[in-house]
Amino acid sequence: MEMRMSAAPETTQPPGASRLLISREDLSRAASAGLLDAAQAQALWGFLGGRAQAGPEESRFSFGHTLYYFGGLLAIGAMSLFMTLSWDVLGPWGICILSILYGAGCWAMAETLWRRGFTIPAGLLGALAVFLVPLATWSAQHALGLWSDLPGAVSGARFSQYHQWIDARWLTLEVATLLAGALALWRMRLPFLVMPVALTLWYMSMDLSRWPAGAVDAWDLDHARHVSIVFGLAMCGAAAVLDVIRRRQGTADYAGWLYLFGAFAAWSGITLSDSGSELARLAYALVNAGLVLFGAVIGRRVFTVLGAIGVATYLGYLAFELFEDSLLFPLALTAIGLGLVAIGIWWQRHEAAIHARLRRLVRGGGATAT
């Protein structure tokens, strides 16, 4: 369906046409005729307006998009490797200056592509520019002698450790990255720019568990789990707000990356918090079963996938505990596996109807259309 933002002469479409030109006056006339109320007409216009502004590039996923993402992610990964290998040659100031120049060039290209309507490569290049901020910050800290050495802590001598180890001293890099990401989103409202922000928030949820530096026992993970759960739930809450705005105003999807990293942070923290209580384990299974349905309701498969993994984990635990050293053990595993396959087949056949029904129930419109 195609729309325009101003009134236009009526056109006659041949029978079976798949594209129509719709003006706001058309929706007003439909509301006057009783086909829909004024609020529905306004919501529909906002939804179609958001799709029209998204442009044809974002409405489909093509082989060109695959090349965009593969090339962009390859450049992001290669950047860290190249800069680390160049440390001995260029030194901290050289890496810092090179990172700034590299980031500025990526941002300039992103701006150019964005103005020309190539939103996906623009978002990838903008994200690459944001990803260079922690590298530039880390290099500047080393050059100025601001990186503190702590006994038994991560040396921080290689930037790759930023992605490998939890340490409170990384928080300075993460704060700088969040500020850069916020500025990038303020300048270019592109959904992929949320990815470095969401990833950095996930890193921060782990590094905050070691703040202040050296204050928490590195082998005590309870505090880290609690921080991860709280941070993950907060990220999912922020994503839910963005999701509501998207559904009401027809804006782009800025919530996806926050849902992904937030859900994983909270779910992993809950999964690793095993109290040894059978009641707590049952509650864990019920929470994961709820995640499966919750993901179906809001249309976010990350919750469905994580919930399914959690339920399967609990079922496996039951099988090992109840049927350990028993001839029924392989039968239990077989039954669980075949049961999951059967559920998957049933779900695939009825997924669209289940989604529609659950959304109607959540919105309070349980009555089916006639």
mmCIF file of C-alpha atoms in Angstrom:
data_model
loop_
_atom_site.group_PDB
_atom_site.id
_atom_site.type_symbol
_atom_site.label_atom_id
_atom_site.label_comp_id
_atom_site.label_asym_id
_atom_site.label_seq_id
_atom_site.Cartn_x
_atom_site.Cartn_y
_atom_site.Cartn_z
ATOM 1 C CA MET A 1 0.000 0.000 0.000
ATOM 2 C CA GLU A 2 1.268 3.426 -0.878
ATOM 3 C CA MET A 3 0.198 6.696 0.680
ATOM 4 C CA ARG A 4 0.859 10.405 0.331
ATOM 5 C CA MET A 5 0.633 13.174 2.870
ATOM 6 C CA SER A 6 -1.702 15.495 0.964
ATOM 7 C CA ALA A 7 -5.043 15.210 -0.797
ATOM 8 C CA ALA A 8 -5.077 14.082 -4.400
ATOM 9 C CA PRO A 9 -7.636 13.378 -7.089
ATOM 10 C CA GLU A 10 -9.308 10.033 -6.838
ATOM 11 C CA THR A 11 -7.894 7.347 -9.077
ATOM 12 C CA THR A 12 -9.510 4.212 -10.333
ATOM 13 C CA GLN A 13 -7.678 1.021 -9.502
ATOM 14 C CA PRO A 14 -8.201 -2.115 -11.579
ATOM 15 C CA PRO A 15 -9.725 -5.133 -9.838
ATOM 16 C CA GLY A 16 -7.146 -7.053 -7.825
ATOM 17 C CA ALA A 17 -4.715 -4.119 -7.609
ATOM 18 C CA SER A 18 -2.144 -4.535 -4.836
ATOM 19 C CA ARG A 19 -1.257 -0.838 -4.472
ATOM 20 C CA LEU A 20 -3.578 2.051 -3.633
ATOM 21 C CA LEU A 21 -3.076 5.780 -3.198
ATOM 22 C CA ILE A 22 -4.669 6.863 0.070
ATOM 23 C CA SER A 23 -5.037 10.406 1.359
ATOM 24 C CA ARG A 24 -6.051 11.564 4.808
ATOM 25 C CA GLU A 25 -9.395 12.655 3.412
ATOM 26 C CA ASP A 26 -10.073 9.045 2.398
ATOM 27 C CA LEU A 27 -9.738 7.947 6.015
ATOM 28 C CA SER A 28 -11.924 10.835 7.171
ATOM 29 C CA ARG A 29 -14.656 9.801 4.730
ATOM 30 C CA ALA A 30 -14.368 6.193 5.929
ATOM 31 C CA ALA A 31 -14.812 7.395 9.519
ATOM 32 C CA SER A 32 -17.836 9.473 8.505
ATOM 33 C CA ALA A 33 -19.340 6.409 6.842
ATOM 34 C CA GLY A 34 -18.991 4.448 10.084
ATOM 35 C CA LEU A 35 -16.372 2.016 8.784
ATOM 36 C CA LEU A 36 -14.005 3.055 11.587
ATOM 37 C CA ASP A 37 -14.008 5.667 14.319
ATOM 38 C CA ALA A 38 -11.924 8.840 14.390
ATOM 39 C CA ALA A 39 -9.335 7.400 16.794
ATOM 40 C CA GLN A 40 -8.802 4.375 14.569
ATOM 41 C CA ALA A 41 -8.468 6.599 11.515
ATOM 42 C CA GLN A 42 -5.836 8.697 13.287
ATOM 43 C CA ALA A 43 -3.926 5.607 14.434
ATOM 44 C CA LEU A 44 -4.052 4.083 10.945
ATOM 45 C CA TRP A 45 -2.789 7.301 9.375
ATOM 46 C CA GLY A 46 0.083 7.435 11.856
ATOM 47 C CA PHE A 47 0.988 3.817 11.146
ATOM 48 C CA LEU A 48 0.950 4.280 7.373
ATOM 49 C CA GLY A 49 2.868 7.528 7.730
ATOM 50 C CA GLY A 50 5.617 5.730 9.639
ATOM 51 C CA ARG A 51 5.868 3.097 6.929
ATOM 52 C CA ALA A 52 5.986 5.728 4.217
ATOM 53 C CA GLN A 53 8.784 7.591 5.985
ATOM 54 C CA ALA A 54 10.750 4.386 6.455
ATOM 55 C CA GLY A 55 11.143 4.174 2.709
ATOM 56 C CA PRO A 56 11.367 1.172 0.424
ATOM 57 C CA GLU A 57 14.827 0.203 1.637
ATOM 58 C CA GLU A 58 13.592 -0.743 5.105
ATOM 59 C CA SER A 59 10.421 -2.489 3.968
ATOM 60 C CA ARG A 60 12.177 -5.599 2.689
ATOM 61 C CA PHE A 61 15.308 -7.611 3.328
ATOM 62 C CA SER A 62 17.352 -8.345 0.222
ATOM 63 C CA PHE A 63 20.739 -9.758 -0.694
ATOM 64 C CA GLY A 64 22.058 -6.202 -0.673
ATOM 65 C CA HIS A 65 21.054 -5.895 2.976
ATOM 66 C CA THR A 66 22.958 -9.095 3.723
ATOM 67 C CA LEU A 67 26.064 -7.543 2.211
ATOM 68 C CA TYR A 68 25.458 -4.368 4.223
ATOM 69 C CA TYR A 69 25.319 -6.166 7.554
ATOM 70 C CA PHE A 70 28.078 -8.657 6.807
ATOM 71 C CA GLY A 71 30.447 -5.941 5.631
ATOM 72 C CA GLY A 72 29.580 -3.611 8.494
ATOM 73 C CA LEU A 73 30.008 -6.241 11.199
ATOM 74 C CA LEU A 74 33.240 -7.411 9.570
ATOM 75 C CA ALA A 75 34.578 -3.846 9.664
ATOM 76 C CA ILE A 76 33.570 -3.466 13.322
ATOM 77 C CA GLY A 77 35.372 -6.678 14.271
ATOM 78 C CA ALA A 78 38.434 -5.939 12.159
ATOM 79 C CA MET A 79 38.770 -2.480 13.683
ATOM 80 C CA SER A 80 39.518 -3.828 17.156
ATOM 81 C CA LEU A 81 41.947 -6.423 15.807
ATOM 82 C CA PHE A 82 43.814 -3.946 13.599
ATOM 83 C CA MET A 83 44.105 -1.311 16.298
ATOM 84 C CA THR A 84 45.380 -3.851 18.818
ATOM 85 C CA LEU A 85 48.022 -5.164 16.436
ATOM 86 C CA SER A 86 49.111 -1.593 15.655
ATOM 87 C CA TRP A 87 49.656 -0.678 19.311
ATOM 88 C CA ASP A 88 53.378 -1.433 19.359
ATOM 89 C CA VAL A 89 53.932 0.534 16.153
ATOM 90 C CA LEU A 90 51.731 3.594 16.675
ATOM 91 C CA GLY A 91 51.640 3.865 20.453
ATOM 92 C CA PRO A 92 48.708 5.192 22.503
ATOM 93 C CA TRP A 93 48.579 8.663 20.945
ATOM 94 C CA GLY A 94 48.829 7.224 17.447
ATOM 95 C CA ILE A 95 45.952 4.820 18.095
ATOM 96 C CA CYS A 96 43.893 7.608 19.668
ATOM 97 C CA ILE A 97 44.367 9.988 16.737
ATOM 98 C CA LEU A 98 43.819 7.234 14.183
ATOM 99 C CA SER A 99 40.604 6.174 15.943
ATOM 100 C CA ILE A 100 39.289 9.735 15.910
ATOM 101 C CA LEU A 101 40.113 10.188 12.222
ATOM 102 C CA TYR A 102 38.678 6.792 11.330
ATOM 103 C CA GLY A 103 35.503 7.522 13.307
ATOM 104 C CA ALA A 104 35.110 10.977 11.772
ATOM 105 C CA GLY A 105 35.436 9.497 8.290
ATOM 106 C CA CYS A 106 32.840 6.816 9.047
ATOM 107 C CA TRP A 107 30.466 9.412 10.441
ATOM 108 C CA ALA A 108 30.891 11.681 7.407
ATOM 109 C CA MET A 109 30.082 8.779 5.087
ATOM 110 C CA ALA A 110 27.106 7.840 7.273
ATOM 111 C CA GLU A 111 25.735 11.383 7.042
ATOM 112 C CA THR A 112 26.123 11.369 3.267
ATOM 113 C CA LEU A 113 24.380 8.010 2.863
ATOM 114 C CA TRP A 114 21.634 9.029 5.276
ATOM 115 C CA ARG A 115 20.839 12.175 3.300
ATOM 116 C CA ARG A 116 20.647 10.073 0.123
ATOM 117 C CA GLY A 117 18.204 7.627 1.684
ATOM 118 C CA PHE A 118 20.544 4.658 2.281
ATOM 119 C CA THR A 119 19.521 4.211 5.889
ATOM 120 C CA ILE A 120 20.926 0.721 6.520
ATOM 121 C CA PRO A 121 24.554 1.376 5.456
ATOM 122 C CA ALA A 122 24.310 4.778 7.130
ATOM 123 C CA GLY A 123 23.338 3.094 10.393
ATOM 124 C CA LEU A 124 26.174 0.582 10.080
ATOM 125 C CA LEU A 125 28.799 3.256 9.467
ATOM 126 C CA GLY A 126 27.373 5.378 12.267
ATOM 127 C CA ALA A 127 27.572 2.391 14.618
ATOM 128 C CA LEU A 128 31.180 1.811 13.563
ATOM 129 C CA ALA A 129 31.974 5.426 14.459
ATOM 130 C CA VAL A 130 30.392 4.924 17.894
ATOM 131 C CA PHE A 131 32.333 1.685 18.405
ATOM 132 C CA LEU A 132 35.575 3.610 17.896
ATOM 133 C CA VAL A 133 34.836 5.861 20.883
ATOM 134 C CA PRO A 134 35.887 3.329 23.572
ATOM 135 C CA LEU A 135 39.086 2.611 21.653
ATOM 136 C CA ALA A 136 39.941 6.314 21.462
ATOM 137 C CA THR A 137 39.089 6.757 25.154
ATOM 138 C CA TRP A 138 41.193 3.772 26.200
ATOM 139 C CA SER A 139 44.159 5.000 24.149
ATOM 140 C CA ALA A 140 43.897 8.503 25.613
ATOM 141 C CA GLN A 141 43.796 7.094 29.143
ATOM 142 C CA HIS A 142 46.995 5.145 28.530
ATOM 143 C CA ALA A 143 48.676 8.103 26.848
ATOM 144 C CA LEU A 144 47.847 10.391 29.790
ATOM 145 C CA GLY A 145 48.771 7.786 32.398
ATOM 146 C CA LEU A 146 45.215 7.646 33.756
ATOM 147 C CA TRP A 147 44.825 3.871 33.581
ATOM 148 C CA SER A 148 45.275 2.635 37.129
ATOM 149 C CA ASP A 149 46.998 -0.687 37.745
ATOM 150 C CA LEU A 150 45.365 -2.857 40.402
ATOM 151 C CA PRO A 151 46.907 -6.036 41.828
ATOM 152 C CA GLY A 152 45.158 -9.121 40.517
ATOM 153 C CA ALA A 153 43.019 -7.098 38.098
ATOM 154 C CA VAL A 154 42.942 -7.018 34.318
ATOM 155 C CA SER A 155 46.060 -5.363 32.965
ATOM 156 C CA GLY A 156 44.188 -3.439 30.293
ATOM 157 C CA ALA A 157 47.293 -3.542 28.126
ATOM 158 C CA ARG A 158 45.290 -4.747 25.119
ATOM 159 C CA PHE A 159 41.986 -3.320 23.962
ATOM 160 C CA SER A 160 40.655 -6.810 23.214
ATOM 161 C CA GLN A 161 40.406 -7.335 26.987
ATOM 162 C CA TYR A 162 37.534 -4.840 26.977
ATOM 163 C CA HIS A 163 35.397 -7.490 25.278
ATOM 164 C CA GLN A 164 36.754 -10.385 27.339
ATOM 165 C CA TRP A 165 37.011 -9.407 31.005
ATOM 166 C CA ILE A 166 34.778 -7.749 33.591
ATOM 167 C CA ASP A 167 36.451 -4.776 35.268
ATOM 168 C CA ALA A 168 35.130 -1.562 36.817
ATOM 169 C CA ARG A 169 37.791 0.498 35.044
ATOM 170 C CA TRP A 170 36.002 -0.110 31.739
ATOM 171 C CA LEU A 171 33.166 2.123 32.970
ATOM 172 C CA THR A 172 34.913 5.246 31.686
ATOM 173 C CA LEU A 173 34.938 3.742 28.191
ATOM 174 C CA GLU A 174 31.290 2.773 28.485
ATOM 175 C CA VAL A 175 30.131 6.194 29.671
ATOM 176 C CA ALA A 176 31.943 7.821 26.746
ATOM 177 C CA THR A 177 30.355 5.322 24.341
ATOM 178 C CA LEU A 178 26.858 5.955 25.711
ATOM 179 C CA LEU A 179 27.296 9.705 25.300
ATOM 180 C CA ALA A 180 28.503 9.228 21.730
ATOM 181 C CA GLY A 181 25.619 6.864 20.998
ATOM 182 C CA ALA A 182 23.088 9.340 22.383
ATOM 183 C CA LEU A 183 24.522 12.109 20.206
ATOM 184 C CA ALA A 184 24.475 9.811 17.177
ATOM 185 C CA LEU A 185 20.808 8.943 17.736
ATOM 186 C CA TRP A 186 19.967 12.601 18.264
ATOM 187 C CA ARG A 187 21.572 13.419 14.930
ATOM 188 C CA MET A 188 20.372 10.421 12.903
ATOM 189 C CA ARG A 189 17.283 8.522 14.055
ATOM 190 C CA LEU A 190 18.411 5.137 12.757
ATOM 191 C CA PRO A 191 17.493 1.906 14.595
ATOM 192 C CA PHE A 192 20.892 0.234 14.129
ATOM 193 C CA LEU A 193 22.535 3.026 16.114
ATOM 194 C CA VAL A 194 20.807 1.563 19.168
ATOM 195 C CA MET A 195 22.953 -1.572 18.843
ATOM 196 C CA PRO A 196 26.231 -0.118 20.241
ATOM 197 C CA VAL A 197 24.224 1.585 22.984
ATOM 198 C CA ALA A 198 22.482 -1.660 23.976
ATOM 199 C CA LEU A 199 25.716 -3.659 23.830
ATOM 200 C CA THR A 200 27.486 -1.070 25.977
ATOM 201 C CA LEU A 201 24.666 -1.128 28.527
ATOM 202 C CA TRP A 202 25.057 -4.902 28.724
ATOM 203 C CA TYR A 203 28.801 -4.516 29.300
ATOM 204 C CA MET A 204 28.087 -1.857 31.902
ATOM 205 C CA SER A 205 25.713 -4.174 33.756
ATOM 206 C CA MET A 206 28.633 -6.554 34.272
ATOM 207 C CA ASP A 207 31.325 -3.973 34.988
ATOM 208 C CA LEU A 208 29.157 -2.144 37.529
ATOM 209 C CA SER A 209 29.142 -5.327 39.587
ATOM 210 C CA ARG A 210 32.877 -4.715 40.127
ATOM 211 C CA TRP A 211 32.527 -1.038 41.035
ATOM 212 C CA PRO A 212 34.328 0.510 42.764
ATOM 213 C CA ALA A 213 37.370 -1.228 41.341
ATOM 214 C CA GLY A 214 38.648 -3.941 43.641
ATOM 215 C CA ALA A 215 35.760 -3.569 46.124
ATOM 216 C CA VAL A 216 33.980 -6.807 45.219
ATOM 217 C CA ASP A 217 35.394 -10.296 45.492
ATOM 218 C CA ALA A 218 36.140 -11.416 41.940
ATOM 219 C CA TRP A 219 34.962 -14.932 42.760
ATOM 220 C CA ASP A 220 31.628 -13.937 44.321
ATOM 221 C CA LEU A 221 29.175 -13.824 41.422
ATOM 222 C CA ASP A 222 25.962 -13.245 43.395
ATOM 223 C CA HIS A 223 26.325 -9.477 43.229
ATOM 224 C CA ALA A 224 27.043 -9.669 39.494
ATOM 225 C CA ARG A 225 23.893 -11.724 38.918
ATOM 226 C CA HIS A 226 21.734 -9.252 40.821
ATOM 227 C CA VAL A 227 23.131 -6.272 38.922
ATOM 228 C CA SER A 228 22.648 -8.109 35.627
ATOM 229 C CA ILE A 229 19.010 -8.873 36.428
ATOM 230 C CA VAL A 230 18.202 -5.302 37.460
ATOM 231 C CA PHE A 231 20.009 -3.819 34.470
ATOM 232 C CA GLY A 232 18.374 -6.254 32.068
ATOM 233 C CA LEU A 233 14.887 -5.539 33.377
ATOM 234 C CA ALA A 234 15.535 -1.801 33.135
ATOM 235 C CA MET A 235 16.648 -2.176 29.508
ATOM 236 C CA CYS A 236 13.546 -4.229 28.696
ATOM 237 C CA GLY A 237 11.394 -1.587 30.377
ATOM 238 C CA ALA A 238 12.945 1.152 28.257
ATOM 239 C CA ALA A 239 12.461 -1.010 25.167
ATOM 240 C CA ALA A 240 8.795 -1.522 26.069
ATOM 241 C CA VAL A 241 8.277 2.243 26.212
ATOM 242 C CA LEU A 242 9.875 2.624 22.782
ATOM 243 C CA ASP A 243 7.722 -0.242 21.513
ATOM 244 C CA VAL A 244 4.532 1.451 22.686
ATOM 245 C CA ILE A 245 5.600 4.686 20.991
ATOM 246 C CA ARG A 246 6.350 2.773 17.788
ATOM 247 C CA ARG A 247 2.945 1.092 17.743
ATOM 248 C CA ARG A 248 1.073 4.315 18.458
ATOM 249 C CA GLN A 249 3.004 6.717 16.262
ATOM 250 C CA GLY A 250 4.364 4.414 13.566
ATOM 251 C CA THR A 251 8.016 5.252 14.266
ATOM 252 C CA ALA A 252 10.960 3.018 13.426
ATOM 253 C CA ASP A 253 11.839 0.054 15.634
ATOM 254 C CA TYR A 254 14.350 1.332 18.187
ATOM 255 C CA ALA A 255 13.479 -1.312 20.781
ATOM 256 C CA GLY A 256 14.828 -4.478 19.165
ATOM 257 C CA TRP A 257 18.444 -4.257 20.313
ATOM 258 C CA LEU A 258 17.453 -3.179 23.825
ATOM 259 C CA TYR A 259 15.117 -6.163 24.057
ATOM 260 C CA LEU A 260 17.848 -8.508 22.827
ATOM 261 C CA PHE A 261 20.611 -7.518 25.238
ATOM 262 C CA GLY A 262 18.272 -6.638 28.099
ATOM 263 C CA ALA A 263 16.409 -9.938 27.949
ATOM 264 C CA PHE A 264 19.644 -11.897 27.739
ATOM 265 C CA ALA A 265 21.163 -10.006 30.685
ATOM 266 C CA ALA A 266 18.138 -10.564 32.928
ATOM 267 C CA TRP A 267 17.552 -14.158 31.803
ATOM 268 C CA SER A 268 21.185 -15.197 32.224
ATOM 269 C CA GLY A 269 21.270 -13.660 35.698
ATOM 270 C CA ILE A 270 18.129 -15.562 36.688
ATOM 271 C CA THR A 271 19.354 -18.798 35.107
ATOM 272 C CA LEU A 272 22.665 -18.694 36.973
ATOM 273 C CA SER A 273 20.953 -17.956 40.311
ATOM 274 C CA ASP A 274 20.269 -21.518 41.448
ATOM 275 C CA SER A 275 19.299 -21.584 45.126
ATOM 276 C CA GLY A 276 18.997 -25.368 45.245
ATOM 277 C CA SER A 277 15.311 -25.166 46.163
ATOM 278 C CA GLU A 278 12.906 -27.315 44.168
ATOM 279 C CA LEU A 279 10.231 -24.645 44.550
ATOM 280 C CA ALA A 280 12.578 -22.008 43.130
ATOM 281 C CA ARG A 281 13.405 -24.268 40.194
ATOM 282 C CA LEU A 282 9.715 -24.802 39.503
ATOM 283 C CA ALA A 283 9.199 -21.038 39.626
ATOM 284 C CA TYR A 284 12.071 -20.674 37.149
ATOM 285 C CA ALA A 285 10.331 -23.068 34.758
ATOM 286 C CA LEU A 286 7.034 -21.197 35.100
ATOM 287 C CA VAL A 287 8.744 -17.860 34.468
ATOM 288 C CA ASN A 288 10.309 -19.243 31.308
ATOM 289 C CA ALA A 289 6.985 -20.673 30.160
ATOM 290 C CA GLY A 290 5.548 -17.207 30.688
ATOM 291 C CA LEU A 291 8.365 -15.743 28.589
ATOM 292 C CA VAL A 292 7.351 -17.990 25.702
ATOM 293 C CA LEU A 293 3.820 -16.575 25.761
ATOM 294 C CA PHE A 294 5.026 -13.043 26.459
ATOM 295 C CA GLY A 295 7.255 -13.123 23.398
ATOM 296 C CA ALA A 296 4.290 -14.230 21.308
ATOM 297 C CA VAL A 297 2.096 -11.442 22.664
ATOM 298 C CA ILE A 298 4.485 -8.583 21.937
ATOM 299 C CA GLY A 299 5.991 -10.138 18.811
ATOM 300 C CA ARG A 300 9.562 -10.385 20.171
ATOM 301 C CA ARG A 301 11.004 -13.822 19.545
ATOM 302 C CA VAL A 302 14.002 -13.275 21.804
ATOM 303 C CA PHE A 303 11.731 -13.874 24.809
ATOM 304 C CA THR A 304 10.218 -16.949 23.194
ATOM 305 C CA VAL A 305 13.636 -18.422 22.420
ATOM 306 C CA LEU A 306 15.064 -17.729 25.885
ATOM 307 C CA GLY A 307 11.908 -19.040 27.540
ATOM 308 C CA ALA A 308 12.017 -22.223 25.479
ATOM 309 C CA ILE A 309 15.660 -22.773 26.441
ATOM 310 C CA GLY A 310 14.780 -22.258 30.099
ATOM 311 C CA VAL A 311 11.876 -24.714 29.982
ATOM 312 C CA ALA A 312 14.026 -27.284 28.182
ATOM 313 C CA THR A 313 16.728 -26.824 30.829
ATOM 314 C CA TYR A 314 14.247 -27.508 33.604
ATOM 315 C CA LEU A 315 12.810 -30.543 31.826
ATOM 316 C CA GLY A 316 16.309 -31.894 31.371
ATOM 317 C CA TYR A 317 16.975 -31.366 35.069
ATOM 318 C CA LEU A 318 13.816 -33.300 35.950
ATOM 319 C CA ALA A 319 14.798 -36.117 33.641
ATOM 320 C CA PHE A 320 18.246 -36.442 35.174
ATOM 321 C CA GLU A 321 16.947 -36.216 38.746
ATOM 322 C CA LEU A 322 13.857 -38.389 38.470
ATOM 323 C CA PHE A 323 15.177 -41.017 36.104
ATOM 324 C CA GLU A 324 18.883 -41.096 36.947
ATOM 325 C CA ASP A 325 20.302 -44.640 36.823
ATOM 326 C CA SER A 326 16.920 -45.849 35.632
ATOM 327 C CA LEU A 327 15.844 -47.660 32.503
ATOM 328 C CA LEU A 328 13.179 -44.993 32.121
ATOM 329 C CA PHE A 329 15.822 -42.276 31.687
ATOM 330 C CA PRO A 330 16.292 -42.630 27.897
ATOM 331 C CA LEU A 331 12.531 -42.944 27.496
ATOM 332 C CA ALA A 332 12.059 -39.692 29.396
ATOM 333 C CA LEU A 333 14.587 -37.883 27.212
ATOM 334 C CA THR A 334 12.955 -39.278 24.079
ATOM 335 C CA ALA A 335 9.526 -38.189 25.267
ATOM 336 C CA ILE A 336 10.790 -34.686 26.025
ATOM 337 C CA GLY A 337 12.447 -34.388 22.625
ATOM 338 C CA LEU A 338 9.453 -35.664 20.668
ATOM 339 C CA GLY A 339 7.142 -33.519 22.755
ATOM 340 C CA LEU A 340 9.120 -30.394 21.924
ATOM 341 C CA VAL A 341 9.100 -31.308 18.234
ATOM 342 C CA ALA A 342 5.324 -31.814 18.344
ATOM 343 C CA ILE A 343 4.845 -28.489 20.122
ATOM 344 C CA GLY A 344 7.048 -26.819 17.514
ATOM 345 C CA ILE A 345 4.978 -28.242 14.657
ATOM 346 C CA TRP A 346 1.735 -27.207 16.316
ATOM 347 C CA TRP A 347 3.098 -23.741 17.050
ATOM 348 C CA GLN A 348 4.274 -23.209 13.486
ATOM 349 C CA ARG A 349 0.851 -24.103 12.133
ATOM 350 C CA HIS A 350 -1.043 -21.823 14.499
ATOM 351 C CA GLU A 351 1.525 -19.084 15.231
ATOM 352 C CA ALA A 352 -0.283 -16.292 13.392
ATOM 353 C CA ALA A 353 -3.641 -17.112 14.989
ATOM 354 C CA ILE A 354 -2.073 -17.401 18.453
ATOM 355 C CA HIS A 355 -0.353 -14.039 18.079
ATOM 356 C CA ALA A 356 -3.569 -12.361 16.961
ATOM 357 C CA ARG A 357 -5.615 -13.935 19.749
ATOM 358 C CA LEU A 358 -3.127 -13.049 22.480
ATOM 359 C CA ARG A 359 -2.853 -9.458 21.277
ATOM 360 C CA ARG A 360 -6.645 -9.117 21.352
ATOM 361 C CA LEU A 361 -6.736 -10.480 24.892
ATOM 362 C CA VAL A 362 -4.025 -8.081 26.056
ATOM 363 C CA ARG A 363 -5.805 -5.118 24.503
ATOM 364 C CA GLY A 364 -9.077 -6.123 26.120
ATOM 365 C CA GLY A 365 -10.741 -7.032 22.844
ATOM 366 C CA GLY A 366 -11.430 -10.672 23.473
ATOM 367 C CA ALA A 367 -14.390 -10.817 21.095
ATOM 368 C CA THR A 368 -13.631 -12.275 17.727
ATOM 369 C CA ALA A 369 -14.490 -10.487 14.541
ATOM 370 C CA THR A 370 -17.494 -11.651 12.568
#
